[in-house]
Amino acid sequence: MKKDFLCLSDITPFEGWEIIENAIKFKKGEKKSNILEGKNIGLLFSKPSTRTRVSFEVGVNKLGGKAVYMTSSQMQLSRGEDVKDTARTLSRYLDGIVVRTYAHAWLEEFAKYSRVPVINALTDFSHPCQILADIQTVYEYFGESVKEIKLAYVGDGNNVANSLIVGAGLFGLKLYVATPTGYEPNAKAYQLGLELAKQTGGKIVLTNDPVEAVENASVVYTDVWVSMGDSDGDTKVQFLKPFQVNERLLKHAEPNVKVLHCLPAKKGQEITEEVFEKHAEEIFSQAENRLWAQMALMEKLFKEFFGNKTP
Ligand code: CP
Ligand code: NVA
């Protein structure tokens, strides 16, 4: 495994499935690890977080380590200190760093100058840890047939959509992504997803028609229309209205459709309160799985990193 986990394309399909299987073992109590005993893992966040922060802190603790939470607004970064100097400093203290930021290039530069592994906890481009938990969730519901069913993502072509596309390629899933014209997912993410799908038998279809995406889908996934740091919120919401996940749209899906949402949700926009509450079990299992999937990711990443490090 590479030193850093910045994108789902940093791992192989084999490594991805190993992480999912281990996540399920951690969840069932069939696996324990103290890989982070005596280690300190930094959490450097420039945007708010409920799930990612707490699931990483708890995950680090469960693996025997200590988490150090930092907000960039209270660091010298806020007074203009370089990304690379921050990375070179923090990686002299810490054994790994989990980063949530705006520009993906910022994260890549940080990782380049960090001596220790860096994990992407969301950028404007991607949210790979979220998608590991999502794949775990659909795998728990559908088992091996997860590769046969149709998954739909409906809404804004944002960071979550981008990572879901790469994830569909990596895990060999059949994914339809419906966004309004002009709000399509990132072209590079689509390319990465298609390349991976060629190896794994996955299928990725982009459309501007929410009904085409949801037709006979077993899973329908959505995310907020206005992401953290988005500047064109008001305009965007107008275009996204036909992409709301509501009972009318879900009539086109399989009768036992599972609805996913990475949270936080803006009920009344991308999803109705009615649909959200009907599918709350799926949505909060997905949130829970952030913990188990990230523990499995950290266990694998740090086992290889510490193992390979010369004393
Ligand atoms: N889904 C997710 O990343 O949630 P937070 O923003 O609360 O971390
Ligand atoms: N697309 C959302 C995801 C939040 C977890 C955002 O970036 O704000």
Short mmCIF file of C-alpha atoms and ligand atoms in Angstrom, two decimals:
data_model
loop_
_atom_site.label_atom_id
_atom_site.label_comp_id
_atom_site.label_asym_id
_atom_site.label_seq_id
_atom_site.Cartn_x
_atom_site.Cartn_y
_atom_site.Cartn_z
CA MET A 1 0.00 0.00 0.00
CA LYS A 2 1.16 3.56 -0.70
CA LYS A 3 2.26 5.83 2.18
CA ASP A 4 -0.80 8.08 1.78
CA PHE A 5 -4.51 7.50 1.20
CA LEU A 6 -5.62 10.55 -0.78
CA CYS A 7 -7.88 8.92 -3.35
CA LEU A 8 -9.52 5.50 -3.73
CA SER A 9 -7.25 4.95 -6.73
CA ASP A 10 -4.33 4.84 -4.23
CA ILE A 11 -5.40 1.30 -3.34
CA THR A 12 -5.92 -1.79 -5.49
CA PRO A 13 -9.26 -3.60 -5.77
CA PHE A 14 -7.74 -6.42 -3.69
CA GLU A 15 -6.68 -4.00 -0.94
CA GLY A 16 -10.09 -2.33 -1.08
CA TRP A 17 -11.95 -5.60 -0.48
CA GLU A 18 -9.50 -6.54 2.27
CA ILE A 19 -10.35 -3.26 4.03
CA ILE A 20 -14.10 -3.92 3.69
CA GLU A 21 -13.77 -7.49 5.03
CA ASN A 22 -11.66 -6.27 7.97
CA ALA A 23 -14.11 -3.43 8.67
CA ILE A 24 -16.88 -6.01 9.04
CA LYS A 25 -14.67 -8.12 11.34
CA PHE A 26 -13.90 -5.09 13.54
CA LYS A 27 -17.63 -4.33 13.68
CA LYS A 28 -18.54 -7.90 14.68
CA GLY A 29 -15.79 -7.97 17.31
CA GLU A 30 -14.00 -10.74 15.39
CA LYS A 31 -10.88 -8.63 14.98
CA LYS A 32 -8.86 -6.48 17.37
CA SER A 33 -5.68 -4.51 16.81
CA ASN A 34 -3.36 -2.32 18.86
CA ILE A 35 -1.34 -1.17 15.86
CA LEU A 36 -1.41 2.45 17.10
CA GLU A 37 -0.21 1.73 20.64
CA GLY A 38 2.20 4.51 21.65
CA LYS A 39 1.40 6.43 18.42
CA ASN A 40 -0.11 9.89 17.96
CA ILE A 41 -2.36 10.61 14.99
CA GLY A 42 -3.09 14.22 14.06
CA LEU A 43 -6.46 15.39 12.76
CA LEU A 44 -5.97 18.66 10.89
CA PHE A 45 -9.36 20.11 9.88
CA SER A 46 -10.08 23.31 7.95
CA LYS A 47 -13.82 22.60 7.63
CA PRO A 48 -16.45 21.52 10.20
CA SER A 49 -17.11 17.83 10.85
CA THR A 50 -19.30 15.66 13.05
CA ARG A 51 -18.85 12.11 11.75
CA THR A 52 -15.34 12.17 10.32
CA ARG A 53 -13.72 13.79 13.32
CA VAL A 54 -15.40 11.64 15.95
CA SER A 55 -15.13 8.36 14.03
CA PHE A 56 -11.41 8.95 13.46
CA GLU A 57 -10.78 9.94 17.09
CA VAL A 58 -12.65 6.89 18.39
CA GLY A 59 -11.02 4.64 15.77
CA VAL A 60 -7.54 5.82 16.73
CA ASN A 61 -8.35 5.19 20.42
CA LYS A 62 -9.70 1.72 19.68
CA LEU A 63 -6.47 0.89 17.82
CA GLY A 64 -4.51 1.89 20.96
CA GLY A 65 -3.36 5.34 19.82
CA LYS A 66 -4.00 8.95 20.71
CA ALA A 67 -5.67 11.52 18.47
CA VAL A 68 -4.56 15.17 18.37
CA TYR A 69 -7.26 17.44 16.90
CA MET A 70 -6.18 20.70 15.24
CA THR A 71 -8.21 23.38 13.47
CA SER A 72 -6.28 25.32 10.86
CA SER A 73 -7.89 28.60 12.00
CA GLN A 74 -6.01 28.31 15.30
CA MET A 75 -2.69 27.45 13.72
CA GLN A 76 -0.04 29.57 12.05
CA LEU A 77 -1.56 28.42 8.76
CA SER A 78 -4.19 31.11 9.39
CA ARG A 79 -1.36 33.69 9.40
CA GLY A 80 0.10 32.43 6.16
CA GLU A 81 2.55 29.71 7.21
CA ASP A 82 3.37 27.45 4.24
CA VAL A 83 1.62 24.14 3.69
CA LYS A 84 4.97 22.44 3.29
CA ASP A 85 6.43 23.90 6.49
CA THR A 86 3.31 22.87 8.39
CA ALA A 87 3.60 19.34 7.00
CA ARG A 88 7.34 19.14 7.72
CA THR A 89 6.76 20.30 11.30
CA LEU A 90 3.71 18.21 12.17
CA SER A 91 5.20 15.04 10.75
CA ARG A 92 8.15 15.36 13.18
CA TYR A 93 5.68 14.98 16.09
CA LEU A 94 2.97 12.76 14.73
CA ASP A 95 2.85 9.21 13.35
CA GLY A 96 0.05 9.89 10.87
CA ILE A 97 -2.13 12.86 9.87
CA VAL A 98 -5.79 12.92 8.82
CA VAL A 99 -6.57 16.09 6.82
CA ARG A 100 -9.83 17.81 5.85
CA THR A 101 -9.32 20.80 3.60
CA TYR A 102 -10.54 22.74 0.54
CA ALA A 103 -8.26 22.33 -2.50
CA HIS A 104 -7.13 18.80 -3.24
CA ALA A 105 -3.79 20.21 -4.46
CA TRP A 106 -3.25 21.55 -0.92
CA LEU A 107 -3.65 18.03 0.46
CA GLU A 108 -1.31 16.60 -2.16
CA GLU A 109 1.35 19.15 -1.29
CA PHE A 110 0.89 18.47 2.42
CA ALA A 111 1.29 14.72 1.83
CA LYS A 112 4.38 15.26 -0.33
CA TYR A 113 6.14 17.08 2.52
CA SER A 114 4.88 14.84 5.33
CA ARG A 115 7.20 12.07 6.49
CA VAL A 116 4.25 10.13 7.85
CA PRO A 117 1.07 8.77 6.20
CA VAL A 118 -1.63 11.29 5.30
CA ILE A 119 -5.30 10.31 5.02
CA ASN A 120 -7.84 12.38 3.07
CA ALA A 121 -10.77 13.26 5.35
CA LEU A 122 -12.49 15.25 2.53
CA THR A 123 -11.39 17.84 0.01
CA ASP A 124 -13.40 19.78 -2.56
CA PHE A 125 -12.49 16.98 -4.99
CA SER A 126 -13.03 13.80 -3.00
CA HIS A 127 -14.14 11.97 0.12
CA PRO A 128 -12.63 8.48 -0.14
CA CYS A 129 -13.10 7.42 3.52
CA GLN A 130 -16.82 8.07 3.16
CA ILE A 131 -17.02 5.76 0.17
CA LEU A 132 -15.22 2.92 2.00
CA ALA A 133 -18.00 3.05 4.62
CA ASP A 134 -20.64 3.22 1.88
CA ILE A 135 -19.27 0.16 0.09
CA GLN A 136 -19.19 -1.66 3.44
CA THR A 137 -22.84 -0.72 3.95
CA VAL A 138 -24.06 -1.93 0.56
CA TYR A 139 -21.95 -5.08 0.87
CA GLU A 140 -23.58 -5.80 4.24
CA TYR A 141 -27.02 -5.48 2.61
CA PHE A 142 -26.38 -7.27 -0.68
CA GLY A 143 -23.36 -9.57 -0.12
CA GLU A 144 -21.72 -10.89 -3.27
CA SER A 145 -24.60 -9.65 -5.44
CA VAL A 146 -23.42 -6.10 -4.74
CA LYS A 147 -21.66 -6.29 -8.13
CA GLU A 148 -24.90 -7.23 -9.92
CA ILE A 149 -27.29 -4.60 -8.55
CA LYS A 150 -27.74 -1.08 -9.88
CA LEU A 151 -26.65 1.84 -7.71
CA ALA A 152 -27.79 5.39 -8.41
CA TYR A 153 -26.39 8.69 -7.19
CA VAL A 154 -28.74 11.63 -7.71
CA GLY A 155 -27.83 15.26 -7.04
CA ASP A 156 -24.79 17.50 -7.23
CA GLY A 157 -21.66 16.19 -8.98
CA ASN A 158 -19.55 16.94 -5.89
CA ASN A 159 -16.69 15.38 -3.90
CA VAL A 160 -18.88 12.47 -2.72
CA ALA A 161 -20.09 11.78 -6.28
CA ASN A 162 -16.48 11.89 -7.53
CA SER A 163 -15.29 9.36 -4.96
CA LEU A 164 -18.33 7.16 -5.48
CA ILE A 165 -17.44 6.98 -9.18
CA VAL A 166 -13.84 5.99 -8.41
CA GLY A 167 -15.19 3.54 -5.80
CA ALA A 168 -17.58 1.96 -8.34
CA GLY A 169 -14.58 1.42 -10.62
CA LEU A 170 -12.41 0.03 -7.83
CA PHE A 171 -15.03 -2.34 -6.42
CA GLY A 172 -16.57 -3.31 -9.79
CA LEU A 173 -20.04 -1.86 -9.16
CA LYS A 174 -22.74 -0.67 -11.57
CA LEU A 175 -23.33 3.02 -10.88
CA TYR A 176 -25.55 5.59 -12.59
CA VAL A 177 -24.91 9.20 -11.65
CA ALA A 178 -27.60 11.80 -12.40
CA THR A 179 -26.72 15.48 -12.06
CA PRO A 180 -28.02 18.65 -13.74
CA THR A 181 -26.19 19.88 -16.84
CA GLY A 182 -23.22 21.94 -15.73
CA TYR A 183 -22.98 20.16 -12.35
CA GLU A 184 -21.50 16.90 -13.59
CA PRO A 185 -18.82 15.09 -11.55
CA ASN A 186 -15.16 15.89 -12.10
CA ALA A 187 -13.81 14.60 -15.44
CA LYS A 188 -10.65 13.20 -13.82
CA ALA A 189 -12.69 11.19 -11.30
CA TYR A 190 -14.80 9.82 -14.16
CA GLN A 191 -11.67 8.84 -16.08
CA LEU A 192 -10.19 7.11 -13.01
CA GLY A 193 -13.47 5.29 -12.43
CA LEU A 194 -13.68 4.12 -16.05
CA GLU A 195 -10.08 2.87 -16.05
CA LEU A 196 -10.63 0.90 -12.86
CA ALA A 197 -13.99 -0.41 -14.11
CA LYS A 198 -12.22 -1.95 -17.11
CA GLN A 199 -10.19 -4.13 -14.72
CA THR A 200 -13.02 -4.97 -12.31
CA GLY A 201 -16.08 -5.29 -14.56
CA GLY A 202 -17.74 -2.19 -13.12
CA LYS A 203 -20.01 0.14 -15.08
CA ILE A 204 -20.31 3.92 -14.70
CA VAL A 205 -22.98 5.90 -16.52
CA LEU A 206 -23.37 9.67 -16.28
CA THR A 207 -26.77 11.15 -17.11
CA ASN A 208 -28.80 14.33 -16.64
CA ASP A 209 -31.98 12.29 -16.13
CA PRO A 210 -32.74 11.28 -12.53
CA VAL A 211 -35.37 8.75 -13.65
CA GLU A 212 -32.86 6.95 -15.91
CA ALA A 213 -30.50 6.65 -12.93
CA VAL A 214 -33.13 5.48 -10.42
CA GLU A 215 -34.99 3.07 -12.77
CA ASN A 216 -34.73 -0.40 -11.14
CA ALA A 217 -31.96 0.77 -8.80
CA SER A 218 -31.43 -1.18 -5.58
CA VAL A 219 -29.55 1.69 -3.93
CA VAL A 220 -30.22 5.42 -4.29
CA TYR A 221 -27.61 7.75 -2.82
CA THR A 222 -27.71 11.50 -2.43
CA ASP A 223 -25.74 14.29 -0.75
CA VAL A 224 -26.26 17.97 0.00
CA TRP A 225 -26.72 20.31 -2.93
CA VAL A 226 -24.51 22.97 -1.38
CA SER A 227 -21.21 21.65 -0.08
CA MET A 228 -18.84 23.27 2.39
CA GLY A 229 -17.00 26.04 0.58
CA ASP A 230 -19.48 26.18 -2.38
CA SER A 231 -19.97 29.74 -3.55
CA ASP A 232 -22.80 29.36 -6.08
CA GLY A 233 -25.36 27.81 -3.71
CA ASP A 234 -28.46 29.81 -4.66
CA THR A 235 -28.16 29.28 -8.42
CA LYS A 236 -27.30 25.65 -8.01
CA VAL A 237 -30.35 24.83 -5.87
CA GLN A 238 -32.68 25.95 -8.69
CA PHE A 239 -31.12 23.49 -11.14
CA LEU A 240 -31.11 20.69 -8.59
CA LYS A 241 -34.82 20.75 -7.71
CA PRO A 242 -35.77 17.93 -10.15
CA PHE A 243 -33.06 15.80 -8.51
CA GLN A 244 -34.69 15.59 -5.07
CA VAL A 245 -34.91 12.06 -3.66
CA ASN A 246 -38.62 11.82 -2.84
CA GLU A 247 -41.32 9.13 -2.92
CA ARG A 248 -42.22 10.03 -6.52
CA LEU A 249 -38.67 9.46 -7.77
CA LEU A 250 -38.26 6.29 -5.70
CA LYS A 251 -41.32 4.72 -7.40
CA HIS A 252 -38.95 4.02 -10.30
CA ALA A 253 -36.52 2.09 -8.08
CA GLU A 254 -36.67 -1.53 -6.88
CA PRO A 255 -39.43 -1.98 -4.26
CA ASN A 256 -36.92 -2.71 -1.47
CA VAL A 257 -34.58 0.12 -2.43
CA LYS A 258 -31.97 1.20 0.12
CA VAL A 259 -31.46 4.94 0.41
CA LEU A 260 -28.08 6.30 1.43
CA HIS A 261 -26.96 9.76 2.49
CA CYS A 262 -23.44 10.57 3.70
CA LEU A 263 -24.83 13.29 6.04
CA PRO A 264 -25.27 16.03 7.08
CA ALA A 265 -28.66 16.20 5.28
CA LYS A 266 -30.62 19.26 4.30
CA LYS A 267 -34.12 17.81 4.48
CA GLY A 268 -36.52 19.40 2.00
CA GLN A 269 -33.70 19.93 -0.49
CA GLU A 270 -31.86 16.82 -1.72
CA ILE A 271 -34.11 14.43 0.27
CA THR A 272 -37.58 14.70 1.79
CA GLU A 273 -38.05 14.24 5.53
CA GLU A 274 -40.40 11.33 4.73
CA VAL A 275 -37.83 9.42 2.67
CA PHE A 276 -35.06 10.23 5.15
CA GLU A 277 -37.02 8.84 8.12
CA LYS A 278 -38.16 5.77 6.21
CA HIS A 279 -34.54 4.96 5.42
CA ALA A 280 -32.93 6.21 8.65
CA GLU A 281 -31.66 2.72 9.51
CA GLU A 282 -29.61 2.51 6.31
CA ILE A 283 -28.38 6.09 6.64
CA PHE A 284 -27.19 5.75 10.24
CA SER A 285 -25.61 2.32 9.57
CA GLN A 286 -23.68 4.10 6.86
CA ALA A 287 -22.61 6.74 9.40
CA GLU A 288 -21.63 4.02 11.90
CA ASN A 289 -19.55 2.23 9.28
CA ARG A 290 -17.28 5.28 9.00
CA LEU A 291 -15.73 4.07 12.25
CA TRP A 292 -15.17 0.45 11.20
CA ALA A 293 -14.01 1.19 7.65
CA GLN A 294 -11.50 3.80 8.86
CA MET A 295 -10.18 1.43 11.54
CA ALA A 296 -9.59 -1.19 8.85
CA LEU A 297 -7.95 1.41 6.60
CA MET A 298 -5.66 2.68 9.37
CA GLU A 299 -4.76 -0.82 10.50
CA LYS A 300 -3.61 -1.74 6.99
CA LEU A 301 -1.90 1.55 6.21
CA PHE A 302 0.02 1.81 9.48
CA LYS A 303 0.90 -1.88 9.65
CA GLU A 304 2.65 -1.55 6.30
CA PHE A 305 4.18 1.86 7.09
CA PHE A 306 5.58 0.92 10.51
CA GLY A 307 6.62 -2.49 9.22
CA ASN A 308 8.60 -1.04 6.32
CA LYS A 309 10.25 1.74 8.31
CA THR A 310 13.91 1.26 9.07
CA PRO A 311 14.54 1.79 12.81
N1 CP B 1 -20.14 12.50 6.09
C1 CP B 1 -19.23 13.29 6.70
O1 CP B 1 -18.07 13.36 6.31
O2 CP B 1 -19.73 13.96 7.77
P1 CP B 1 -18.98 15.08 8.61
O3 CP B 1 -18.88 16.30 7.71
O4 CP B 1 -19.87 15.32 9.79
O5 CP B 1 -17.62 14.59 8.99
N1 NVA B 2 -20.41 17.25 -0.18
C1 NVA B 2 -20.43 17.54 1.23
C2 NVA B 2 -20.06 16.34 2.02
C3 NVA B 2 -20.07 16.54 3.50
C4 NVA B 2 -19.64 15.32 4.25
C5 NVA B 2 -19.49 18.70 1.51
O1 NVA B 2 -18.37 18.71 0.99
O2 NVA B 2 -19.88 19.62 2.25
#
